[in-house]
Amino acid sequence: MPNQKHILIIYPVDFNQEANLGIKAKMEGQGEAFAELGYVVSQAFIRNKKCIFKIENKESVLSFNISSKLAKYQSLYTALTNKLTIITYDLVYIRHLVHTRSLLSFLKAVDKSKTKIIYEFPTYPYYSEWYKWWQRLLLIEDSLVRSRCEIFIDLIIHFGGYDGNLKAKEITNGVLLKTVEIFKNQVVPNNNTFRLVAVGRWEYWHGLERILYGMMDCTENIALDIIGHGPKLGFYKKIVATNNNIKNKVVFHGPLHGKLLERIMANANLGVGTLGLHRKDVMMDSSLKHRMYCAFGLPFVFAGEDANFNIDLPFIFRVPVGESKVNLDSLIGEYTNKKAHNPNGLAKNNIITYATKNLSWKSRIIEILREVD
């Protein structure tokens, strides 16, 4: 098809790390949406110290043996710069990690007479996420080359908080809808334990300790399944290990996917969303975990605001923004009251129907394309 358009989606993310599987699903969802809209989709990412290039369903390796944390963020763009001589793209969609000299060289190599560049900030501002020594080194480079990179960018995509001078479009995250249908017939077992499930790559802004501290005062029969890895996981494990009254109520599973994840989600009453986003001065949430819970047909709780999940929705529960522990007796009481008076509002099928109608990546990509056409 000679008039078919091409897009390159770049995620400088290591998908060999199971904690990044949610981000991988996001890339796949965006790619699926562009394909539905008639684009030939190429994707570039990192896996097991290799830079991977994927066009439709065929993968190739662009470079091998990325030896360090610093190098892998440079090598992907260096390898892609050479690839630009092979395929001319109509669009390049880049997920932000950090502005580097190799990113700048890549942007300079793009043929701007034919290609428009879309740049996504998954979090803005992003500086507070980068607190390790090697991340601070990257932020120095970021500060030196950011303005030079911006010259080449046609559109910024963000999820709230962007205050720069470039043309920008605020959206919310979507969900990979091809996985939705399999959860429709699952039924939560009717037992005496109220089961919470929390999924994430655990960082300080997730605030999961607010639930753990709340469990210590809870008079109800309650259990919590924690899924995933992340920098704060050790902190959560220490809280549980040093408090006998919750030690047998919390299970750490590590990263899960497929049938193992589905089984735990099917047994849960409520998903735990983001509870500490205020810690990095971001108030409007667009967490992937919220959209995943919704796709599973699972009610969930979070603190703050999420543009796709108004508090009036029957399957949404909110707790106050701040550092206080979550009052789980009150939360369970609210859940029980809703279930008694509006059981359809908590029904899996109805929650999944909401996801299907409101959370597709296709609807968001259409909005983006209107801005660059």
CSV table of C-alpha atoms in Angstrom, one decimal, residues 146-319:
chain,number,residue,atom,x,y,z
A,146,ARG,CA,16.6,19.6,27.0
A,147,SER,CA,16.1,23.0,25.3
A,148,ARG,CA,18.0,21.8,22.2
A,149,CYS,CA,15.9,18.7,22.0
A,150,GLU,CA,12.7,20.7,22.2
A,151,ILE,CA,13.5,22.5,18.9
A,152,PHE,CA,12.6,19.3,17.0
A,153,ILE,CA,9.4,18.4,18.9
A,154,ASP,CA,6.0,19.1,17.3
A,155,LEU,CA,3.7,18.0,20.1
A,156,ILE,CA,4.0,17.2,23.8
A,157,ILE,CA,1.7,14.6,25.2
A,158,HIS,CA,1.2,14.8,29.0
A,159,PHE,CA,-1.1,13.6,31.7
A,160,GLY,CA,-1.4,16.9,33.7
A,161,GLY,CA,1.1,19.5,35.0
A,162,TYR,CA,3.0,20.4,31.8
A,163,ASP,CA,4.0,24.1,32.0
A,164,GLY,CA,6.4,24.4,29.1
A,165,ASN,CA,6.1,26.5,25.9
A,166,LEU,CA,5.7,23.7,23.3
A,167,LYS,CA,2.4,22.8,21.8
A,168,ALA,CA,0.8,20.3,24.2
A,169,LYS,CA,-2.1,17.9,24.5
A,170,GLU,CA,-3.3,16.5,27.8
A,171,ILE,CA,-4.7,13.0,27.7
A,172,THR,CA,-5.3,10.1,30.1
A,173,ASN,CA,-3.8,6.6,29.9
A,174,GLY,CA,-5.8,4.0,28.1
A,175,VAL,CA,-6.0,0.2,28.4
A,176,LEU,CA,-5.2,-2.7,26.2
A,177,LEU,CA,-8.7,-3.8,25.5
A,178,LYS,CA,-7.9,-7.1,23.8
A,179,THR,CA,-7.4,-8.5,27.3
A,180,VAL,CA,-10.7,-7.3,28.7
A,181,GLU,CA,-13.2,-9.9,27.6
A,182,ILE,CA,-11.6,-12.8,29.4
A,183,PHE,CA,-12.5,-11.4,32.8
A,184,LYS,CA,-16.3,-10.9,32.2
A,185,ASN,CA,-17.5,-14.2,33.6
A,186,GLN,CA,-15.2,-14.3,36.7
A,187,VAL,CA,-17.1,-14.1,40.0
A,188,VAL,CA,-15.6,-12.9,43.3
A,189,PRO,CA,-16.0,-15.8,45.8
A,190,ASN,CA,-18.4,-15.0,48.6
A,191,ASN,CA,-16.4,-15.5,51.8
A,192,ASN,CA,-15.8,-13.7,55.1
A,193,THR,CA,-12.4,-12.2,54.2
A,194,PHE,CA,-12.3,-8.8,52.5
A,195,ARG,CA,-9.4,-9.1,50.0
A,196,LEU,CA,-7.4,-6.2,48.7
A,197,VAL,CA,-4.9,-6.5,45.8
A,198,ALA,CA,-2.2,-4.0,45.1
A,199,VAL,CA,-0.2,-4.1,41.8
A,200,GLY,CA,2.7,-1.9,41.0
A,201,ARG,CA,6.4,-1.1,40.5
A,202,TRP,CA,6.6,0.2,44.0
A,203,GLU,CA,7.9,3.7,44.4
A,204,TYR,CA,7.6,6.3,47.2
A,205,TRP,CA,4.6,8.0,45.6
A,206,HIS,CA,2.4,4.9,45.6
A,207,GLY,CA,1.9,5.3,49.4
A,208,LEU,CA,1.0,1.7,50.0
A,209,GLU,CA,2.1,2.0,53.6
A,210,ARG,CA,-1.1,4.0,54.2
A,211,ILE,CA,-3.0,0.7,53.7
A,212,LEU,CA,-0.5,-1.4,55.8
A,213,TYR,CA,-0.8,1.0,58.7
A,214,GLY,CA,-4.6,1.1,58.3
A,215,MET,CA,-4.7,-2.7,58.5
A,216,MET,CA,-3.2,-2.6,62.0
A,217,ASP,CA,-6.3,-0.9,63.3
A,218,CYS,CA,-8.9,-2.7,61.1
A,219,THR,CA,-11.5,-4.7,63.0
A,220,GLU,CA,-12.7,-6.6,59.9
A,221,ASN,CA,-11.3,-9.8,58.5
A,222,ILE,CA,-9.0,-8.5,55.8
A,223,ALA,CA,-6.2,-9.7,53.6
A,224,LEU,CA,-3.8,-8.0,51.1
A,225,ASP,CA,-2.0,-9.4,48.1
A,226,ILE,CA,0.9,-7.3,47.0
A,227,ILE,CA,2.1,-7.9,43.4
A,228,GLY,CA,5.3,-6.5,41.8
A,229,HIS,CA,8.8,-5.3,42.6
A,230,GLY,CA,10.2,-1.8,43.1
A,231,PRO,CA,12.4,0.4,45.3
A,232,LYS,CA,9.9,0.6,48.2
A,233,LEU,CA,9.1,-3.1,48.4
A,234,GLY,CA,11.7,-3.7,51.1
A,235,PHE,CA,10.1,-0.9,53.2
A,236,TYR,CA,6.7,-2.5,52.9
A,237,LYS,CA,8.1,-5.9,53.8
A,238,LYS,CA,9.8,-4.5,56.9
A,239,ILE,CA,6.5,-2.9,58.1
A,240,VAL,CA,4.7,-6.3,57.7
A,241,ALA,CA,7.6,-8.3,59.3
A,242,THR,CA,7.7,-6.1,62.4
A,243,ASN,CA,3.9,-6.0,63.1
A,244,ASN,CA,2.5,-9.4,64.2
A,245,ASN,CA,-1.1,-8.3,63.8
A,246,ILE,CA,-0.8,-8.0,60.0
A,247,LYS,CA,2.1,-10.5,59.4
A,248,ASN,CA,-0.4,-13.3,58.4
A,249,LYS,CA,-2.7,-11.0,56.5
A,250,VAL,CA,-0.3,-9.8,53.8
A,251,VAL,CA,1.3,-11.9,51.0
A,252,PHE,CA,4.1,-10.6,48.7
A,253,HIS,CA,3.9,-12.4,45.4
A,254,GLY,CA,6.5,-10.6,43.3
A,255,PRO,CA,5.7,-9.8,39.7
A,256,LEU,CA,2.9,-11.9,38.2
A,257,HIS,CA,1.1,-12.1,34.9
A,258,GLY,CA,-1.1,-14.4,32.9
A,259,LYS,CA,-3.2,-16.9,34.8
A,260,LEU,CA,-1.5,-16.3,38.1
A,261,LEU,CA,-2.3,-12.6,38.1
A,262,GLU,CA,-5.9,-13.3,36.8
A,263,ARG,CA,-6.5,-15.8,39.7
A,264,ILE,CA,-5.6,-13.2,42.4
A,265,MET,CA,-7.5,-10.4,40.7
A,266,ALA,CA,-10.6,-12.7,40.4
A,267,ASN,CA,-10.5,-13.3,44.2
A,268,ALA,CA,-10.2,-9.7,45.2
A,269,ASN,CA,-12.9,-7.3,46.4
A,270,LEU,CA,-11.0,-4.1,45.8
A,271,GLY,CA,-7.8,-2.9,44.1
A,272,VAL,CA,-5.4,-0.4,45.7
A,273,GLY,CA,-4.5,2.5,43.5
A,274,THR,CA,-2.1,5.4,44.0
A,275,LEU,CA,-2.2,6.9,47.5
A,276,GLY,CA,0.8,9.2,47.6
A,277,LEU,CA,0.9,11.1,44.3
A,278,HIS,CA,1.0,14.4,46.2
A,279,ARG,CA,4.5,13.5,47.3
A,280,LYS,CA,5.9,14.5,43.9
A,281,ASP,CA,3.6,17.5,43.5
A,282,VAL,CA,1.3,15.8,41.0
A,283,MET,CA,-2.4,15.9,41.8
A,284,MET,CA,-4.1,14.6,38.6
A,285,ASP,CA,-3.5,10.9,38.3
A,286,SER,CA,-3.5,8.8,35.2
A,287,SER,CA,-2.1,5.6,36.8
A,288,LEU,CA,-1.9,2.5,34.6
A,289,LYS,CA,-2.9,0.4,37.6
A,290,HIS,CA,-6.3,2.2,37.9
A,291,ARG,CA,-7.0,1.3,34.2
A,292,MET,CA,-5.8,-2.3,34.7
A,293,TYR,CA,-8.2,-2.8,37.7
A,294,CYS,CA,-11.0,-1.4,35.6
A,295,ALA,CA,-10.2,-3.7,32.7
A,296,PHE,CA,-10.3,-6.6,35.2
A,297,GLY,CA,-13.8,-5.4,36.3
A,298,LEU,CA,-12.4,-4.7,39.8
A,299,PRO,CA,-13.5,-1.8,42.0
A,300,PHE,CA,-10.6,0.2,43.3
A,301,VAL,CA,-9.6,3.0,45.7
A,302,PHE,CA,-7.1,5.9,45.3
A,303,ALA,CA,-6.3,9.3,46.7
A,304,GLY,CA,-6.6,12.5,44.6
A,305,GLU,CA,-8.1,13.0,41.2
A,306,ASP,CA,-8.2,10.8,38.1
A,307,ALA,CA,-9.9,12.4,35.1
A,308,ASN,CA,-11.3,9.1,33.9
A,309,PHE,CA,-12.8,8.0,37.2
A,310,ASN,CA,-15.2,10.5,38.8
A,311,ILE,CA,-16.1,9.8,42.4
A,312,ASP,CA,-19.8,9.4,41.3
A,313,LEU,CA,-18.9,6.1,39.5
A,314,PRO,CA,-20.2,3.3,41.8
A,315,PHE,CA,-17.0,1.2,41.6
A,316,ILE,CA,-14.7,4.1,42.6
A,317,PHE,CA,-13.6,4.7,46.2
A,318,ARG,CA,-11.5,7.6,47.4
A,319,VAL,CA,-9.5,8.3,50.5
